[in-house]
């Protein structure tokens, strides 16, 4: 039996932003160059290549800025076109529309051939101002947003892996296709969770090695006994609303949330690998060859630090996650990611598969705080998408919920 399938790990209620202490045996005295260099980072004066070096624990090859931009522009244009056309051509698939959805559907009905759902959206219609070297990758526009948002299956029997925004064709054959997966509670999803993907894509571009072909949220199931979890069905739906109404490339996969028991992150990544690389055979190149997609876990610094606690993460799982897949780590205030990577033996061993994402504009929106604000009747506007706020109101989420004071104080 695969040892990863029988770990001693059972979900526990972790303290917020807990920094586990490391046992002496996990402490290394070696200093990798890239990690040591980071203390000297000058955020306001970096070149493209030093930026890439500072951002990542991986070896970064030489970069040619204009070439990357040109390639990305090409990728982005065709990527968003194909994503859009596949969306427009796709049928609703596994959709069951709730009453709240029917309301959105009604708001979105057309008059004079134009959509009237503007109130529903959190973004500006184009023209969208872009800097000279920035491409409109993730800028969903009103026309792109579908009328209703098809809901994911609510049981495993009708589950289907969402692929409506997964690129079908790799634009640049010199790149490796990359799928980014964020596992978490998302109770509720906030603008920070959405920003994480944007920060990741900017960092990945600098590496000039991967072409991002998809991004997924995988909300944890109700079996993860963490304080403040709204029912999985609602968390999935809020993620769907956030993705469909604010992004042109992000998706939500309900598989993990529908499982009858808690699934460890290693198993969740295996599921993505199975769906994308085994069942679909990877991503096609323009020449028709199929190439396996690299799957990477996107996580915040606090989650990575929790990996130092053997009661929370089994060593076999860490080897599996970091060795076979890889990790994109978003720095988080209060979490010293680089020191942690240096001190943790397994992390250090797999450091070339770990990419650290610097938050150039720090965003520390916390779901715990959002839940508290809702309970106290305070405003959460501009912390999460309007569609999610509206959904929370419609379903009365979080209002009656209580959380241990220790959790709330530690946000
Ligand atoms: N401020 C932040 N900076 C970087 N990453 C973050 C931040 N907040 C959350 N994340 C990351 O987002 C992912 C999903 O987080 P999750 O919803 O499980 O917890 P959370 O956002 O901390 O919410 P809660 O307050 O309910 O614990 C995790 O990888 C987490 O590390
Ligand atoms: N051993 C494991 O696989 C393991 C341990 C702790 C958290 N996680 C995952 O990390 C994500 C975030 O967890 P927290 O919300 O507790 O920070 C969740 O998706 C959870 O499933 C996985």
Coordinates of C-alpha atoms and ligand atoms in Angstrom, one line a residue:
X1 CA 0.0 0.0 0.0
X2 CA 1.2 3.5 -0.8
X3 CA 2.5 4.8 2.5
X4 CA 1.1 8.2 1.7
X5 CA -2.4 6.8 1.8
X6 CA -2.0 5.7 5.3
X7 CA -0.4 8.6 7.2
X8 CA -0.7 9.3 10.8
X9 CA -2.1 12.7 9.9
X10 CA -5.6 13.6 11.0
X11 CA -6.9 17.1 10.4
X12 CA -6.4 19.4 13.4
X13 CA -7.5 22.8 14.2
X14 CA -4.4 24.9 13.6
X15 CA -3.8 28.2 15.2
X16 CA -3.9 31.0 12.8
X17 CA -0.5 31.8 11.3
X18 CA 1.2 29.4 13.6
X19 CA 4.9 29.1 13.3
X20 CA 5.9 25.5 14.3
X21 CA 9.1 25.2 16.1
X22 CA 11.6 23.0 14.3
X23 CA 13.4 20.1 16.0
X24 CA 17.2 20.3 16.0
X25 CA 17.4 17.4 13.5
X26 CA 15.6 19.5 10.9
X27 CA 18.1 22.4 11.1
X28 CA 20.7 22.7 8.4
X29 CA 23.7 25.0 8.7
X30 CA 24.4 25.2 5.0
X31 CA 23.5 28.6 3.4
X32 CA 22.3 28.4 -0.2
X33 CA 23.5 31.4 -2.2
X34 CA 20.1 32.3 -3.4
X35 CA 18.6 32.4 0.0
X36 CA 21.5 34.3 1.5
X37 CA 21.3 36.9 -1.2
X38 CA 17.8 37.8 -0.4
X39 CA 18.6 39.9 2.6
X40 CA 20.2 42.4 0.2
X41 CA 17.2 42.7 -2.1
X42 CA 16.6 46.2 -3.2
X43 CA 13.0 46.2 -4.1
X44 CA 13.2 49.5 -5.8
X45 CA 16.2 48.8 -8.0
X46 CA 16.2 45.4 -9.5
X47 CA 17.1 44.2 -13.0
X48 CA 14.9 41.5 -14.6
X49 CA 17.4 38.7 -14.0
X50 CA 18.2 39.7 -10.4
X51 CA 14.5 40.1 -9.8
X52 CA 13.9 36.5 -11.0
X53 CA 16.8 35.3 -8.8
X54 CA 15.5 37.0 -5.8
X55 CA 12.0 35.8 -6.3
X56 CA 12.9 32.2 -6.6
X57 CA 14.9 29.4 -5.0
X58 CA 15.2 27.8 -8.4
X59 CA 18.0 28.3 -10.9
X60 CA 16.9 31.0 -13.3
X61 CA 18.4 31.0 -16.8
X62 CA 19.3 34.2 -18.6
X63 CA 16.3 36.2 -19.6
X64 CA 15.7 38.4 -22.6
X65 CA 13.0 40.8 -21.6
X66 CA 11.6 41.8 -25.0
X67 CA 11.6 38.2 -26.2
X68 CA 9.6 37.1 -23.1
X69 CA 7.2 39.9 -23.5
X70 CA 6.6 39.1 -27.1
X71 CA 6.1 35.4 -26.3
X72 CA 3.8 36.2 -23.5
X73 CA 1.8 38.6 -25.6
X74 CA 1.3 35.9 -28.2
X75 CA 0.4 33.3 -25.5
X76 CA -1.9 35.7 -23.7
X77 CA -3.7 36.7 -26.8
X78 CA -4.3 33.2 -28.1
X79 CA -4.9 31.9 -24.5
X80 CA -7.6 34.3 -23.7
X81 CA -9.2 33.9 -27.1
X82 CA -9.2 30.1 -26.8
X83 CA -10.5 30.3 -23.2
X84 CA -13.2 32.6 -24.3
X85 CA -14.2 30.6 -27.4
X86 CA -14.3 27.3 -25.4
X87 CA -16.4 29.0 -22.8
X88 CA -18.8 30.3 -25.4
X89 CA -19.0 27.0 -27.1
X90 CA -19.3 24.9 -24.0
X91 CA -22.6 23.8 -22.7
X92 CA -23.4 24.1 -19.0
X93 CA -22.2 20.6 -18.3
X94 CA -22.8 19.7 -14.7
X95 CA -25.0 22.6 -13.8
X96 CA -27.7 22.8 -11.3
X97 CA -28.8 26.4 -10.8
X98 CA -29.7 27.5 -7.3
X99 CA -32.3 30.2 -6.5
X100 CA -29.5 32.7 -5.9
X101 CA -28.1 31.7 -9.3
X102 CA -31.5 32.1 -10.9
X103 CA -31.5 35.7 -9.6
X104 CA -28.2 36.4 -11.2
X105 CA -29.4 34.7 -14.3
X106 CA -32.4 37.0 -14.3
X107 CA -30.3 40.1 -13.8
X108 CA -28.2 38.9 -16.8
X109 CA -31.1 38.6 -19.2
X110 CA -30.6 40.7 -22.4
X111 CA -32.3 43.8 -23.5
X112 CA -31.6 45.2 -27.0
X113 CA -29.0 42.4 -27.4
X114 CA -26.9 43.8 -24.5
X115 CA -26.2 42.2 -21.1
X116 CA -27.6 44.0 -18.1
X117 CA -25.5 42.3 -15.5
X118 CA -23.0 45.1 -15.0
X119 CA -24.1 45.5 -11.3
X120 CA -22.9 42.0 -10.8
X121 CA -19.4 42.6 -11.8
X122 CA -16.4 43.8 -9.9
X123 CA -14.4 44.9 -12.8
X124 CA -14.2 47.8 -15.3
X125 CA -15.2 47.4 -18.9
X126 CA -12.4 47.9 -21.3
X127 CA -10.5 50.0 -22.4
X128 CA -8.5 48.9 -19.4
X129 CA -5.3 50.9 -18.8
X130 CA -2.2 48.8 -19.1
X131 CA 1.4 49.7 -18.8
X132 CA 3.5 49.4 -21.9
X133 CA 4.9 45.9 -21.1
X134 CA 1.9 44.5 -19.4
X135 CA -0.5 42.4 -21.3
X136 CA -4.2 42.0 -20.6
X137 CA -3.9 38.4 -19.5
X138 CA -6.2 38.2 -16.6
X139 CA -8.5 41.1 -17.2
X140 CA -11.9 39.6 -17.7
X141 CA -14.2 42.1 -19.4
X142 CA -17.9 42.3 -19.2
X143 CA -18.5 40.6 -22.5
X144 CA -16.4 37.6 -21.5
X145 CA -18.3 36.9 -18.4
X146 CA -21.0 34.3 -19.0
X147 CA -24.7 35.0 -18.2
X148 CA -25.1 32.5 -15.4
X149 CA -22.3 30.6 -13.8
X150 CA -22.7 26.9 -14.1
X151 CA -22.5 25.3 -10.7
X152 CA -20.2 22.4 -10.0
X153 CA -21.6 19.1 -9.1
X154 CA -22.9 18.7 -5.5
X155 CA -22.1 15.0 -5.3
X156 CA -19.4 12.8 -6.6
X157 CA -21.7 10.9 -8.9
X158 CA -22.2 13.9 -11.1
X159 CA -18.8 15.3 -10.7
X160 CA -16.8 16.3 -13.7
X161 CA -13.4 18.0 -13.7
X162 CA -13.7 21.6 -14.9
X163 CA -11.6 22.3 -18.0
X164 CA -13.5 25.2 -19.6
X165 CA -10.5 27.5 -19.0
X166 CA -7.7 25.0 -19.3
X167 CA -5.7 25.9 -22.3
X168 CA -6.0 23.2 -25.0
X169 CA -2.9 24.1 -26.8
X170 CA 0.5 25.1 -25.6
X171 CA 1.5 28.4 -27.4
X172 CA 5.2 28.2 -27.0
X173 CA 6.8 24.8 -27.6
X174 CA 9.9 25.8 -25.7
X175 CA 7.9 26.1 -22.5
X176 CA 6.6 23.5 -20.1
X177 CA 2.9 23.7 -19.4
X178 CA 2.1 24.6 -15.8
X179 CA -1.1 24.2 -13.8
X180 CA -1.3 26.1 -10.5
X181 CA -3.4 24.7 -7.7
X182 CA -4.3 26.5 -4.5
X183 CA -5.6 24.3 -1.7
X184 CA -7.3 25.9 1.3
X185 CA -10.4 26.7 3.2
X186 CA -11.5 29.8 1.3
X187 CA -14.1 30.6 3.9
X188 CA -14.6 33.0 2.3
X189 CA -12.4 33.6 -0.8
X190 CA -11.0 37.1 -0.7
X191 CA -9.1 39.4 -3.0
X192 CA -5.9 38.2 -1.4
X193 CA -6.6 34.6 -2.6
X194 CA -7.3 36.0 -6.1
X195 CA -4.2 38.2 -6.0
X196 CA -2.0 35.2 -5.1
X197 CA -2.5 33.7 -8.6
X198 CA -1.7 37.0 -10.3
X199 CA 1.5 37.4 -8.2
X200 CA 2.3 33.8 -9.2
X201 CA 1.9 34.4 -12.9
X202 CA 4.1 37.5 -12.8
X203 CA 6.8 35.6 -11.1
X204 CA 6.6 32.6 -13.4
X205 CA 6.9 34.9 -16.5
X206 CA 10.2 36.1 -15.2
X207 CA 11.5 32.5 -15.1
X208 CA 10.8 32.1 -18.9
X209 CA 10.4 28.4 -18.4
X210 CA 6.7 27.7 -17.9
X211 CA 3.6 28.6 -19.8
X212 CA 0.6 28.7 -17.3
X213 CA -2.2 26.7 -18.9
X214 CA -4.6 26.8 -15.9
X215 CA -5.2 27.8 -12.4
X216 CA -7.5 26.1 -9.9
X217 CA -8.9 26.5 -6.4
X218 CA -9.5 23.3 -4.5
X219 CA -11.6 24.2 -1.4
X220 CA -11.1 21.7 1.4
X221 CA -14.0 19.4 2.5
X222 CA -16.1 19.9 5.6
X223 CA -14.1 17.0 7.2
X224 CA -11.2 19.5 7.7
X225 CA -12.2 20.5 11.2
X226 CA -11.1 24.0 11.1
X227 CA -12.9 26.8 12.9
X228 CA -14.8 29.2 10.7
X229 CA -15.5 26.8 7.8
X230 CA -18.8 27.5 6.0
X231 CA -20.3 24.4 4.4
X232 CA -18.2 23.2 1.5
X233 CA -21.0 23.7 -1.0
X234 CA -21.1 27.5 -0.2
X235 CA -17.3 27.8 -0.2
X236 CA -17.1 26.2 -3.7
X237 CA -19.8 28.5 -4.9
X238 CA -18.1 31.6 -3.6
X239 CA -14.9 30.6 -5.3
X240 CA -16.8 30.0 -8.5
X241 CA -18.5 33.4 -8.4
X242 CA -15.1 35.1 -7.6
X243 CA -13.4 33.3 -10.5
X244 CA -16.0 33.7 -13.1
X245 CA -16.7 37.3 -12.3
X246 CA -13.3 38.7 -11.8
X247 CA -10.9 36.4 -13.7
X248 CA -10.6 35.1 -17.2
X249 CA -8.4 32.0 -16.4
X250 CA -9.1 30.8 -12.8
X251 CA -11.3 27.8 -12.1
X252 CA -12.7 25.9 -9.1
X253 CA -12.5 22.2 -8.7
X254 CA -15.1 20.6 -6.3
X255 CA -13.5 17.2 -6.1
X256 CA -11.7 17.6 -2.8
X257 CA -14.7 19.3 -1.2
X258 CA -17.0 16.4 -2.2
X259 CA -14.9 13.6 -0.7
X260 CA -16.4 11.7 2.2
X261 CA -13.2 12.0 4.2
X262 CA -10.4 14.6 4.5
X263 CA -7.9 14.3 1.6
X264 CA -4.3 15.3 2.2
X265 CA -2.8 17.8 -0.2
X266 CA -0.5 15.2 -1.7
X267 CA -3.6 13.2 -2.7
X268 CA -5.3 16.3 -4.1
X269 CA -2.3 17.1 -6.3
X270 CA -2.4 13.4 -7.5
X271 CA -6.0 14.0 -8.5
X272 CA -5.1 17.0 -10.6
X273 CA -2.3 15.0 -12.2
X274 CA -4.7 12.2 -13.0
X275 CA -7.3 14.5 -14.5
X276 CA -4.9 16.5 -16.6
X277 CA -2.0 14.3 -17.4
X278 CA -3.4 10.8 -17.2
X279 CA -7.0 11.2 -18.4
X280 CA -6.3 14.1 -20.9
X281 CA -2.8 13.1 -21.7
X282 CA -1.4 16.6 -20.8
X283 CA -1.5 19.7 -23.0
X284 CA -1.2 19.6 -26.8
X285 CA 1.5 21.5 -28.6
X286 CA 0.7 23.2 -31.9
X287 CA 2.4 20.3 -33.6
X288 CA -0.1 17.9 -32.0
X289 CA 2.3 16.3 -29.6
X290 CA 1.0 16.0 -26.0
X291 CA 3.1 17.2 -23.2
X292 CA 2.6 16.5 -19.5
X293 CA 1.7 19.6 -17.5
X294 CA 3.7 20.4 -14.4
X295 CA 1.4 20.8 -11.4
X296 CA 2.4 23.2 -8.6
X297 CA 0.8 24.0 -5.3
X298 CA 0.3 27.6 -4.6
X299 CA 0.4 28.5 -0.9
X300 CA 1.1 31.2 1.6
X301 CA 4.1 31.4 3.8
X302 CA 2.1 30.3 6.8
X303 CA 1.1 27.1 5.2
X304 CA 4.6 26.3 4.2
X305 CA 5.8 27.0 7.8
X306 CA 3.2 24.5 9.0
X307 CA 5.1 21.9 7.0
X308 CA 7.7 21.9 9.7
X309 CA 5.2 20.2 12.0
X310 CA 5.4 16.4 11.5
X311 CA 2.0 16.1 13.2
X312 CA 0.5 18.0 10.4
X313 CA 2.5 16.9 7.3
X314 CA 4.0 13.5 6.9
X315 CA 7.5 13.4 5.5
X316 CA 6.5 11.2 2.6
X317 CA 3.8 13.7 1.6
X318 CA 6.3 16.5 1.7
X319 CA 8.7 14.6 -0.6
X320 CA 5.8 13.8 -2.9
X321 CA 4.5 17.4 -3.0
X322 CA 7.8 19.1 -3.3
X323 CA 9.7 16.5 -5.3
X324 CA 7.1 15.4 -7.8
X325 CA 5.0 18.6 -8.1
X326 CA 6.6 21.7 -6.6
X327 CA 5.5 24.7 -4.7
X328 CA 4.9 28.4 -5.3
X329 CA 5.1 30.2 -2.0
X330 CA 3.6 33.6 -1.5
X331 CA 5.5 35.5 1.2
X332 CA 3.2 36.5 4.0
X333 CA 3.8 39.1 6.7
X334 CA 4.9 37.5 9.9
X335 CA 6.3 34.4 8.1
X336 CA 10.0 34.2 7.3
X337 CA 9.7 31.9 4.3
X338 CA 13.3 32.0 3.2
X339 CA 14.8 31.2 6.6
X340 CA 12.3 28.4 6.9
X341 CA 13.2 26.9 3.5
X342 CA 16.8 27.1 4.5
X343 CA 16.3 25.3 7.8
X344 CA 13.9 22.6 6.7
X345 CA 15.7 19.6 5.4
X346 CA 13.0 18.3 3.0
X347 CA 12.3 21.8 1.7
X348 CA 16.0 22.4 1.2
X349 CA 16.4 19.1 -0.6
X350 CA 13.7 20.2 -3.1
X351 CA 14.6 23.9 -3.2
X352 CA 14.9 23.9 -7.0
X353 CA 11.2 23.0 -7.1
X354 CA 10.2 25.7 -4.8
X355 CA 9.5 29.2 -6.0
X356 CA 9.2 32.1 -3.6
X357 CA 6.8 34.8 -4.6
X358 CA 7.6 38.2 -3.3
X359 CA 4.6 40.4 -2.4
X360 CA 5.6 43.7 -3.9
X361 CA 2.4 45.2 -2.6
X362 CA 1.6 43.5 0.7
X363 CA -1.9 42.2 1.0
X364 CA -2.9 40.6 4.2
X365 CA -6.6 40.3 3.9
X366 CA -7.6 37.5 6.2
X367 CA -10.7 35.3 5.9
X368 CA -10.8 35.1 9.7
X369 CA -11.1 38.9 10.0
X370 CA -13.7 39.0 7.2
X371 CA -15.8 36.5 9.2
X372 CA -15.4 38.5 12.3
X373 CA -16.4 41.7 10.5
X374 CA -19.5 40.0 9.2
X375 CA -20.4 38.8 12.6
X376 CA -20.0 42.3 14.0
X377 CA -22.1 43.8 11.1
X378 CA -19.1 45.7 9.8
X379 CA -18.3 46.4 6.1
X380 CA -16.3 43.9 4.1
X381 CA -16.5 46.0 0.9
X382 CA -13.3 46.0 -1.2
X383 CA -12.0 43.0 0.7
X384 CA -13.8 40.4 -1.4
X385 CA -15.7 40.5 -4.7
X386 CA -19.1 42.0 -4.6
X387 CA -20.6 38.8 -6.0
X388 CA -19.2 36.9 -3.0
X389 CA -20.4 39.6 -0.5
X390 CA -23.9 39.3 -2.0
X391 CA -23.8 35.5 -1.8
X392 CA -22.8 35.7 1.9
X393 CA -25.7 38.0 2.6
X394 CA -28.2 36.0 0.6
X395 CA -27.2 32.8 2.5
X396 CA -26.7 34.4 5.9
X397 CA -23.2 33.0 6.1
X398 CA -20.9 33.6 9.1
X399 CA -23.4 35.8 11.0
X400 CA -24.3 33.3 13.7
X401 CA -21.0 31.6 13.7
X402 CA -18.7 31.9 16.7
X403 CA -15.0 31.2 16.8
X404 CA -12.5 30.8 19.6
X405 CA -11.2 34.1 20.8
X406 CA -7.7 32.8 20.4
X407 CA -8.2 32.3 16.7
X408 CA -9.7 35.7 16.2
X409 CA -7.1 37.5 18.2
X410 CA -4.3 35.8 16.1
X411 CA -5.5 36.9 12.7
Ligands
LIG1 N1 -2.1 37.2 3.8 C1 -1.7 36.1 3.1 N2 -0.5 36.1 2.4 C2 -0.1 35.0 1.7 N3 -0.8 33.9 1.6 C3 -2.0 33.8 2.3 C4 -2.5 34.9 3.0 N4 -3.7 34.6 3.6 C5 -3.9 33.3 3.1 N5 -2.9 32.9 2.4 C6 -2.8 31.6 1.8 O1 -4.1 31.3 1.1 C7 -4.3 29.9 1.0 C8 -5.7 29.6 1.5 O2 -5.8 30.0 2.8 P1 -7.0 29.5 3.7 O3 -8.3 30.0 3.2 O4 -6.9 28.1 4.0 O5 -6.6 30.3 5.0 P2 -6.6 31.8 5.3 O6 -6.7 32.6 4.1 O7 -5.4 32.1 6.2 O8 -8.0 31.9 6.1 P3 -8.3 31.8 7.6 O9 -8.2 33.2 8.1 O10 -9.7 31.2 7.6 O11 -7.3 30.8 8.2 C9 -3.2 29.3 2.0 O12 -2.2 28.8 1.2 C10 -2.7 30.5 2.8 O13 -1.4 30.3 3.2
LIG2 N1 -1.0 16.9 5.5 C1 -1.6 17.6 4.6 O1 -1.8 17.3 3.5 C2 -2.1 19.0 5.1 C3 -1.8 19.4 6.4 C4 -2.3 20.7 6.7 C5 -3.0 21.5 5.8 N2 -3.2 21.0 4.6 C6 -4.0 21.8 3.6 O2 -3.6 23.1 3.6 C7 -4.7 23.9 3.2 C8 -4.8 25.1 4.1 O3 -4.9 24.7 5.4 P1 -5.1 25.8 6.6 O4 -6.4 26.5 6.2 O5 -5.2 25.0 7.8 O6 -4.0 26.7 6.5 C9 -5.9 23.0 3.2 O7 -6.2 22.7 1.9 C10 -5.4 21.7 3.9 O8 -6.0 20.6 3.4 C11 -2.7 19.8 4.2

